[in-house]
Short mmCIF file of C-alpha atoms in Angstrom, two decimals:
data_model
loop_
_atom_site.label_atom_id
_atom_site.label_comp_id
_atom_site.label_asym_id
_atom_site.label_seq_id
_atom_site.Cartn_x
_atom_site.Cartn_y
_atom_site.Cartn_z
CA MET A 1 57.93 111.56 49.79
CA ASP A 2 57.33 109.72 52.52
CA PHE A 3 57.67 110.06 55.70
CA GLU A 4 61.17 108.34 56.49
CA GLN A 5 62.21 110.63 54.01
CA PHE A 6 60.87 113.35 55.37
CA LYS A 7 62.42 113.17 59.22
CA GLU A 8 66.13 113.10 56.91
CA VAL A 9 65.53 116.14 54.77
CA VAL A 10 64.20 118.51 57.96
CA LYS A 11 67.55 117.04 59.90
CA ASP A 12 69.50 117.36 56.85
CA SER A 13 67.83 120.88 56.14
CA ILE A 14 67.96 122.85 59.38
CA LYS A 15 71.06 124.31 60.41
CA ASP A 16 70.42 126.37 56.83
CA TYR A 17 67.48 127.37 58.37
CA LEU A 18 68.57 128.75 61.86
CA PRO A 19 70.90 131.81 63.25
CA GLU A 20 73.99 131.69 62.84
CA SER A 21 74.51 130.61 66.94
CA TYR A 22 72.96 127.22 66.06
CA GLY A 23 76.66 126.80 63.71
CA ASN A 24 78.30 124.04 65.72
CA ALA A 25 74.71 123.21 66.97
CA THR A 26 74.08 119.08 67.36
CA VAL A 27 71.41 117.96 65.17
CA GLU A 28 69.29 114.55 66.14
CA LEU A 29 65.82 112.78 65.27
CA LYS A 30 64.47 111.37 68.57
CA ASP A 31 61.98 108.07 68.74
CA VAL A 32 59.71 109.54 72.04
CA ILE A 33 57.05 107.24 73.46
CA LYS A 34 54.05 109.17 74.64
CA ASN A 35 50.79 107.37 76.58
CA ASN A 36 49.02 104.80 74.42
CA ASP A 37 53.22 103.18 73.37
CA THR A 38 52.12 106.25 70.88
CA HIS A 39 55.47 106.49 69.02
CA LEU A 40 56.14 110.45 67.28
CA THR A 41 59.73 111.24 66.37
CA GLY A 42 61.33 114.27 67.19
CA LEU A 43 63.56 116.72 65.73
CA THR A 44 65.98 117.95 68.53
CA VAL A 45 68.78 120.79 68.38
CA ARG A 46 71.08 121.32 70.84
CA GLU A 47 73.39 123.99 71.14
CA GLU A 48 77.35 123.68 72.49
CA GLY A 49 77.63 124.26 76.90
CA THR A 50 72.81 123.04 77.23
CA SER A 51 71.89 119.76 78.82
CA ILE A 52 68.79 121.20 77.92
CA ALA A 53 67.10 121.14 74.33
CA PRO A 54 63.76 121.53 72.62
CA THR A 55 61.88 118.80 71.02
CA ILE A 56 59.67 119.39 68.35
CA TYR A 57 57.32 116.44 67.44
CA LEU A 58 57.23 116.33 63.03
CA GLU A 59 53.89 113.85 62.77
CA ASP A 60 51.70 117.13 62.65
CA TYR A 61 54.46 119.54 60.19
CA PHE A 62 54.78 116.10 57.52
CA LYS A 63 50.87 116.24 57.93
CA ALA A 64 50.99 119.19 56.65
CA TYR A 65 53.17 118.63 54.23
CA GLU A 66 50.93 115.67 52.54
CA THR A 67 48.02 117.26 52.67
CA GLY A 68 49.95 120.18 51.07
CA ASP A 69 48.70 122.62 53.71
CA LYS A 70 52.15 123.84 53.57
CA ASN A 71 55.08 123.85 51.06
CA MET A 72 58.54 122.34 52.79
CA ASP A 73 60.36 125.95 52.50
CA GLU A 74 57.50 127.11 55.31
CA ILE A 75 57.46 123.94 56.85
CA MET A 76 61.69 124.45 58.08
CA THR A 77 61.32 127.98 58.14
CA ARG A 78 58.23 127.41 60.83
CA ILE A 79 60.27 124.07 62.54
CA ALA A 80 63.24 127.03 62.89
CA ASP A 81 60.99 129.85 64.10
CA LEU A 82 60.09 127.44 67.03
CA TYR A 83 63.38 126.82 67.75
CA ASP A 84 64.16 130.18 68.16
CA GLU A 85 61.27 131.19 69.81
CA ALA A 86 62.50 129.19 73.01
CA SER A 87 65.96 130.33 72.77
CA ARG A 88 65.03 133.42 72.68
CA ASP A 89 62.17 133.99 75.02
CA GLY A 90 64.25 131.59 78.30
CA ILE A 91 61.80 129.19 77.68
CA SER A 92 64.68 126.60 77.78
CA LEU A 93 67.04 128.06 80.74
CA ASN A 94 63.44 128.35 82.26
CA ALA A 95 62.69 124.47 81.93
CA GLU A 96 66.30 123.49 82.65
CA GLU A 97 65.66 125.59 86.13
CA LEU A 98 62.73 124.44 86.63
CA VAL A 99 64.19 120.49 86.56
CA SER A 100 67.52 120.82 88.70
CA ASN A 101 65.30 119.23 91.77
CA ILE A 102 63.90 116.90 90.17
CA THR A 103 65.42 114.26 91.45
CA ASP A 104 65.19 115.17 95.33
CA TYR A 105 62.48 112.82 96.49
CA GLU A 106 61.96 115.68 99.49
CA THR A 107 61.33 118.98 97.54
CA THR A 108 59.31 117.32 94.50
CA LYS A 109 57.43 115.37 96.61
CA GLU A 110 54.87 117.88 96.28
CA LYS A 111 53.97 118.39 92.75
CA ILE A 112 53.83 114.13 92.13
CA MET A 113 50.41 114.00 91.09
CA PRO A 114 48.94 110.76 89.93
CA ARG A 115 47.54 110.02 85.56
CA VAL A 116 45.52 106.65 85.47
CA VAL A 117 45.64 105.66 81.50
CA ASN A 118 45.40 102.06 79.95
CA LYS A 119 47.47 99.59 80.78
CA GLU A 120 48.07 96.77 78.20
CA ASN A 121 48.31 100.38 75.65
CA ASN A 122 51.35 101.72 77.80
CA GLU A 123 52.60 97.96 77.98
CA GLU A 124 56.21 99.90 76.58
CA ARG A 125 56.35 102.54 77.83
CA LEU A 126 55.83 101.28 81.42
CA LYS A 127 57.98 99.69 81.61
CA GLY A 128 60.45 101.72 82.27
CA MET A 129 57.91 103.54 85.07
CA PRO A 130 56.75 103.14 88.71
CA HIS A 131 53.24 102.11 88.20
CA THR A 132 50.09 100.62 89.93
CA ASP A 133 48.03 98.35 88.76
CA MET A 134 44.20 99.01 89.03
CA GLY A 135 43.05 96.08 86.57
CA ASP A 136 43.37 96.62 82.98
CA LEU A 137 44.06 99.86 84.28
CA ALA A 138 47.27 101.25 85.76
CA VAL A 139 48.87 104.53 87.27
CA THR A 140 51.86 106.41 86.18
CA TYR A 141 53.03 109.55 88.56
CA HIS A 142 54.94 112.56 87.12
CA VAL A 143 56.08 115.95 87.83
CA ASP A 144 54.29 118.60 87.40
CA LEU A 145 55.79 121.83 86.73
CA GLY A 146 53.45 124.33 86.60
CA ASP A 147 51.51 126.34 84.74
CA SER A 148 53.80 129.43 83.16
CA ASP A 149 53.36 131.99 80.10
CA ASN A 150 54.67 128.70 77.89
CA GLY A 151 52.24 126.52 79.54
CA GLN A 152 52.19 122.78 80.84
CA MET A 153 55.95 122.07 82.11
CA SER A 154 55.59 117.97 83.49
CA VAL A 155 57.67 115.56 83.84
CA ALA A 156 56.69 111.13 84.30
CA VAL A 157 58.56 109.33 87.16
CA SER A 158 61.12 106.96 86.06
CA ASN A 159 62.11 103.81 87.49
CA GLU A 160 65.36 106.22 87.53
CA MET A 161 64.11 109.00 89.93
CA LEU A 162 61.90 105.96 91.67
CA ASN A 163 65.63 104.91 92.78
CA LYS A 164 66.79 108.12 93.14
CA TYR A 165 63.76 109.14 95.66
CA GLY A 166 63.94 105.74 98.31
CA VAL A 167 61.07 105.20 98.31
CA SER A 168 58.34 103.08 97.26
CA VAL A 169 55.71 102.50 94.78
CA SER A 170 53.23 102.55 97.76
CA GLU A 171 54.85 105.36 98.83
CA LEU A 172 54.48 107.44 95.74
CA HIS A 173 51.17 107.56 95.73
CA ASP A 174 50.26 107.72 98.57
CA GLN A 175 51.30 110.62 97.75
CA ALA A 176 50.14 111.71 94.84
CA CYS A 177 46.90 110.56 95.43
CA LYS A 178 46.87 113.76 99.21
CA ASN A 179 48.56 115.64 96.51
CA MET A 180 46.27 115.62 94.38
CA GLU A 181 43.27 115.68 96.05
CA GLU A 182 44.86 119.28 97.42
CA MET A 183 46.10 120.37 94.36
CA SER A 184 43.57 119.49 91.77
CA PRO A 185 40.31 117.87 93.21
CA ALA A 186 37.69 116.19 91.81
CA LYS A 187 35.06 118.61 89.25
CA PHE A 188 31.11 116.47 89.03
CA GLU A 189 28.94 117.91 87.35
CA THR A 190 26.77 117.26 84.31
CA MET A 191 27.02 117.29 81.73
CA VAL A 192 25.48 119.67 79.88
CA GLU A 193 26.81 122.45 82.68
CA THR A 194 30.18 120.56 81.05
CA LEU A 195 29.08 121.25 77.29
CA ALA A 196 28.03 124.79 78.06
CA HIS A 197 31.44 125.65 79.80
CA LEU A 198 32.66 124.57 76.58
CA MET A 199 30.28 126.16 74.53
CA ILE A 200 28.75 129.12 75.29
CA PRO A 201 31.40 132.14 75.47
CA GLY A 202 31.37 133.70 79.60
CA TYR A 203 29.81 130.83 80.57
CA GLU A 204 31.75 131.27 83.79
CA ASP A 205 30.94 134.55 84.87
CA MET A 206 27.08 134.34 84.64
CA THR A 207 24.70 134.87 87.14
CA PRO A 208 22.95 131.75 88.28
CA ASP A 209 20.15 132.36 86.10
CA GLU A 210 21.62 133.75 83.07
CA LYS A 211 23.05 130.56 83.01
CA ALA A 212 19.96 128.81 83.38
CA ASP A 213 18.76 131.21 79.68
CA ALA A 214 21.84 129.98 78.11
CA ARG A 215 22.03 127.25 78.01
CA ALA A 216 18.02 126.43 77.42
CA GLN A 217 18.99 128.49 73.90
CA PHE A 218 20.90 125.98 73.69
CA GLU A 219 18.44 123.47 73.43
CA MET A 220 20.56 121.23 75.43
CA PRO A 221 18.72 119.21 77.44
CA ASP A 222 19.20 117.32 80.60
CA PRO A 223 20.22 113.79 79.33
CA GLY A 224 20.72 111.91 83.01
CA MET A 225 24.88 111.39 82.19
CA TYR A 226 27.59 114.03 84.89
CA VAL A 227 31.57 113.70 83.78
CA LEU A 228 34.03 113.20 86.94
CA SER A 229 37.49 115.28 85.27
CA ASN A 230 39.70 117.81 88.36
CA ASP A 231 40.08 121.29 88.07
CA SER A 232 42.92 121.69 86.00
CA LYS A 233 40.79 119.69 83.07
CA ALA A 234 43.60 117.51 82.17
CA PHE A 235 44.69 114.39 82.87
CA GLY A 236 41.07 114.22 85.15
CA ALA A 237 40.32 110.89 84.80
CA ALA A 238 42.83 110.37 88.10
CA ALA A 239 39.51 111.62 90.10
CA ILE A 240 38.53 107.73 89.88
CA LEU A 241 41.40 107.42 92.47
CA ASP A 242 39.95 109.67 94.77
CA THR A 243 37.16 107.10 97.29
CA GLU A 244 35.67 109.74 98.99
CA THR A 245 34.46 111.62 95.77
CA MET A 246 33.18 108.34 94.54
CA ASP A 247 31.79 107.16 98.55
CA THR A 248 30.31 110.96 97.25
CA ILE A 249 28.97 110.65 93.93
CA ARG A 250 27.21 107.25 95.63
CA ASN A 251 24.71 109.11 97.29
CA ASP A 252 23.97 111.40 95.68
CA VAL A 253 23.04 109.18 92.46
CA GLY A 254 23.12 105.53 93.28
CA ASP A 255 24.58 102.56 91.78
CA PHE A 256 26.73 104.23 88.25
CA TYR A 257 28.39 102.55 85.18
CA ILE A 258 31.91 105.00 84.29
CA LEU A 259 32.06 106.07 81.15
CA PRO A 260 36.41 106.34 80.18
CA SER A 261 35.51 108.95 77.66
CA SER A 262 39.69 110.52 77.29
CA VAL A 263 42.51 110.20 80.31
CA HIS A 264 41.11 113.72 80.59
CA GLU A 265 37.87 112.50 81.80
CA VAL A 266 35.24 109.95 82.63
CA LEU A 267 31.20 109.82 82.40
CA ILE A 268 28.76 108.87 85.10
CA VAL A 269 26.09 107.27 84.02
CA PRO A 270 23.19 105.82 87.01
CA LYS A 271 22.06 102.69 86.46
CA ARG A 272 18.73 104.31 87.24
CA GLU A 273 18.94 105.60 83.36
CA GLY A 274 18.45 101.84 82.70
CA MET A 275 20.81 101.82 79.94
CA GLU A 276 22.41 98.29 78.65
CA LEU A 277 25.91 97.60 79.41
CA SER A 278 25.55 96.30 76.30
CA ASP A 279 24.76 99.76 74.53
CA LEU A 280 27.47 102.21 76.53
CA GLU A 281 29.75 99.76 75.56
CA ALA A 282 30.00 100.02 72.04
CA MET A 283 28.83 103.70 72.41
CA VAL A 284 32.46 103.92 74.19
CA LYS A 285 33.93 101.95 71.76
CA GLU A 286 32.63 103.64 68.41
CA VAL A 287 33.12 107.50 69.97
CA ASN A 288 37.24 106.22 71.09
CA GLU A 289 37.75 104.93 67.27
CA THR A 290 36.17 108.27 65.92
CA GLN A 291 36.42 111.36 68.56
CA VAL A 292 38.76 110.42 70.54
CA ALA A 293 42.68 111.07 69.69
CA PRO A 294 44.80 107.42 69.60
CA ASN A 295 47.68 109.17 73.08
CA GLU A 296 43.77 110.10 75.46
CA VAL A 297 42.18 106.76 75.10
CA LEU A 298 41.41 105.00 78.69
CA SER A 299 39.75 102.37 78.01
CA ASP A 300 37.36 100.24 75.17
CA HIS A 301 34.90 98.76 78.52
CA VAL A 302 32.66 100.27 81.20
CA TYR A 303 33.71 100.58 84.67
CA GLU A 304 31.83 100.35 88.28
CA TYR A 305 32.28 101.21 91.62
CA ASP A 306 32.24 99.12 94.45
CA PRO A 307 31.82 101.13 97.95
CA GLU A 308 32.15 98.59 100.21
CA THR A 309 36.38 97.57 98.69
CA LYS A 310 36.16 100.85 96.74
CA GLU A 311 37.62 99.41 93.86
CA ILE A 312 37.59 99.67 90.54
CA PHE A 313 36.48 97.06 88.24
CA ARG A 314 35.39 96.20 84.53
CA SER A 315 31.38 96.15 84.57
CA ASP A 316 32.16 92.59 81.71
CA MET A 317 33.98 91.70 84.71
CA ALA A 318 31.79 91.92 87.57
CA ALA A 319 30.73 88.52 88.85
CA GLU A 320 34.75 88.11 89.10
CA HIS A 321 35.18 90.86 91.36
CA GLN A 322 32.20 89.64 92.98
CA LYS A 323 34.03 85.73 93.25
CA GLU A 324 37.55 86.87 94.38
CA LYS A 325 35.85 90.12 96.82
CA GLU A 326 33.73 86.38 98.73
CA ALA A 327 37.64 84.76 98.25
CA ALA A 328 39.16 87.79 99.94
CA LYS A 329 36.26 88.64 102.60
CA GLU A 330 37.16 83.79 103.24
CA LYS A 331 40.54 84.05 103.04
CA LYS A 332 40.07 86.70 106.04
CA ASP A 333 38.04 84.99 108.18
CA VAL A 334 39.95 82.15 108.37
CA THR A 335 42.92 84.42 109.18
CA LYS A 336 40.77 85.69 112.40
CA GLU A 337 39.70 82.24 113.46
CA ARG A 338 42.73 81.46 113.04
CA PRO A 339 45.22 83.24 114.84
CA SER A 340 48.65 83.69 113.93
CA LEU A 341 52.67 82.40 115.72
CA LYS A 342 52.67 85.72 116.95
CA GLU A 343 49.50 85.40 118.91
CA LYS A 344 49.83 81.95 119.56
CA LEU A 345 53.66 83.45 121.08
CA SER A 346 51.86 85.47 123.05
CA GLU A 347 49.08 83.53 124.56
CA LYS A 348 51.60 80.68 126.18
CA LYS A 349 54.23 83.86 126.69
CA LYS A 350 50.77 84.34 128.76
CA GLU A 351 50.30 80.80 130.51
CA VAL A 352 54.15 80.76 131.45
CA ALA A 353 53.36 83.81 133.50
CA SER A 354 50.47 82.62 135.29
CA MET A 355 51.55 79.86 135.92
CA LYS A 356 54.92 81.06 137.55
CA LYS A 357 52.25 83.80 139.64
CA GLU A 358 50.09 80.33 141.00
CA ALA A 359 53.14 79.09 141.73
CA LYS A 360 54.67 81.98 143.82
CA THR A 361 51.48 83.17 145.07
CA PRO A 362 51.34 79.86 147.83
CA GLU A 363 54.91 80.79 148.46
CA LYS A 364 54.07 84.84 149.46
CA THR A 365 50.51 84.00 151.63
CA LYS A 366 52.43 81.37 153.68
CA GLU A 367 54.86 84.85 154.88
CA MET A 368 51.24 86.91 155.03
CA SER A 369 50.41 83.98 157.69
CA GLY A 370 53.99 82.95 159.61
CA ARG A 371 54.61 86.96 159.73
CA GLY A 372 50.33 87.43 161.09
CA MET B 1 56.78 120.67 72.18
CA TYR B 2 59.20 118.45 74.27
CA PHE B 3 62.69 119.26 75.85
CA GLU B 4 65.19 116.63 76.50
CA SER B 5 66.94 117.08 78.97
CA LYS B 6 70.64 115.27 79.24
CA ASP B 7 70.09 113.65 82.60
CA LYS B 8 66.70 114.67 83.84
CA GLY B 9 64.32 112.52 81.20
CA GLY B 10 62.32 114.54 79.13
CA ILE B 11 60.17 117.47 79.55
CA ASP B 12 56.45 117.08 78.37
CA SER B 13 54.93 121.34 77.70
CA LYS B 14 51.76 121.58 76.54
CA SER B 15 51.64 125.62 75.56
CA LYS B 16 48.78 127.56 75.52
CA GLU B 17 48.19 126.64 71.81
CA ASP B 18 48.09 123.05 72.44
CA GLN B 19 45.86 124.18 75.33
CA LYS B 20 43.14 124.94 73.12
CA PHE B 21 43.07 121.57 71.15
CA ASP B 22 42.16 119.24 74.02
CA ARG B 23 40.38 121.70 74.56
CA ILE B 24 38.38 121.86 70.96
CA ASN B 25 38.51 117.72 71.26
CA LYS B 26 36.81 117.70 75.01
CA GLU B 27 34.20 119.78 73.41
CA LEU B 28 34.26 116.70 70.51
CA ARG B 29 33.94 114.28 72.13
CA LEU B 30 31.19 114.97 74.84
CA LYS B 31 29.19 116.47 72.72
CA GLU B 32 29.88 113.03 70.26
CA TYR B 33 28.80 111.23 73.57
CA HIS B 34 26.24 114.14 74.53
CA GLU B 35 24.37 113.18 71.77
CA ARG B 36 24.52 109.66 71.07
CA PHE B 37 23.36 108.99 74.69
CA MET B 38 20.51 111.03 73.72
CA ARG B 39 19.57 109.27 70.68
CA LEU B 40 20.11 105.04 72.62
CA LYS B 41 17.20 107.27 75.52
CA GLY B 42 15.36 108.67 72.68
CA GLU B 43 14.83 104.81 71.48
CA LYS B 44 14.37 102.87 74.85
CA THR B 45 11.66 105.53 75.79
CA LYS B 46 10.07 104.67 72.27
CA GLY B 47 10.77 101.01 73.08
CA GLY B 48 9.17 100.96 76.73
CA ASN B 49 5.78 103.23 74.24
CA ASN B 50 5.06 100.17 71.92
#
């Protein structure tokens, strides 16, 4: 059975595994576009009278079927259990309540967070979403509905939602960056420290001495690499939008390369480490191909931060960035030298006023002297 | 899981199980970067000594 047949079998037989109360439910297969234009097939079972329905992706279940990890009966039972749990535990109702005000900007604006994604790999998805270009990367916006017992819930801001919000993309961007700095501040630590948090149980609760001992036992030498993410550790690559953090990093480690390890974090390599750009680029490409899930890849390129323009640019396009920067500076200087039409008008007005004043002054003097 | 809403788009939901997988994936990719970077550094030091 191939995936196409598998999808149809699941769709046609899911009701046989669900309680009788699902008798009038509508079963649909839906194509959902995720990050990097990854298409997933979702199975939606919508009960009568509900506006919200859980959707379960079928790809992982097909993998389990293909590898023989689970048989068809086990798969159907698991999917049906998931639907029933969502309904029984009120997860669907909870989600419905959470999105009830989502199209109202005033009540939603403080929950909007930015995410950094690859522009080229999201061509299809970005058509339906407001976004801000950042070279070959793009910033998208998501309403963070918070962390509950049922997990983290979020909704991507769509073009329709932005229309209802009645604000510009630039306003949305500023609001999202402000929220990120306040609610999910940047986290900058050494690679060893990050790995210790991930690999050593109870590391967070250790004293500084215990932490040093634990790291030593792990025999993990400090490679001089840093991890930049955020407090929530999800979609933390957006921390590169925080120019204050980027300036602080530059002050601490000097000029540096940015390795886009995933949409969740980036790696900082100080230039003082003396690494070749080509080696770093090859490393990013290879790790993306072998270790990063397709929907979590950020980019195959290496980037840098320009503290003067506060911009992120691709290292292999440093010469172009420099040219653009000089051209922008030149344009600014010319604009400064050449007065604008408004400035010219204002100058003229002043001249006329001054002429009128001069013309009136002798008469006044005459009058005054006459009085004397 | 994902929730399909009739009029408000889709709601992404990351369950505790998904978050566990995210943590494992993060550990794997960062370990890979760490090891590769250490190797590069080692090669560079060797080259420098020669």
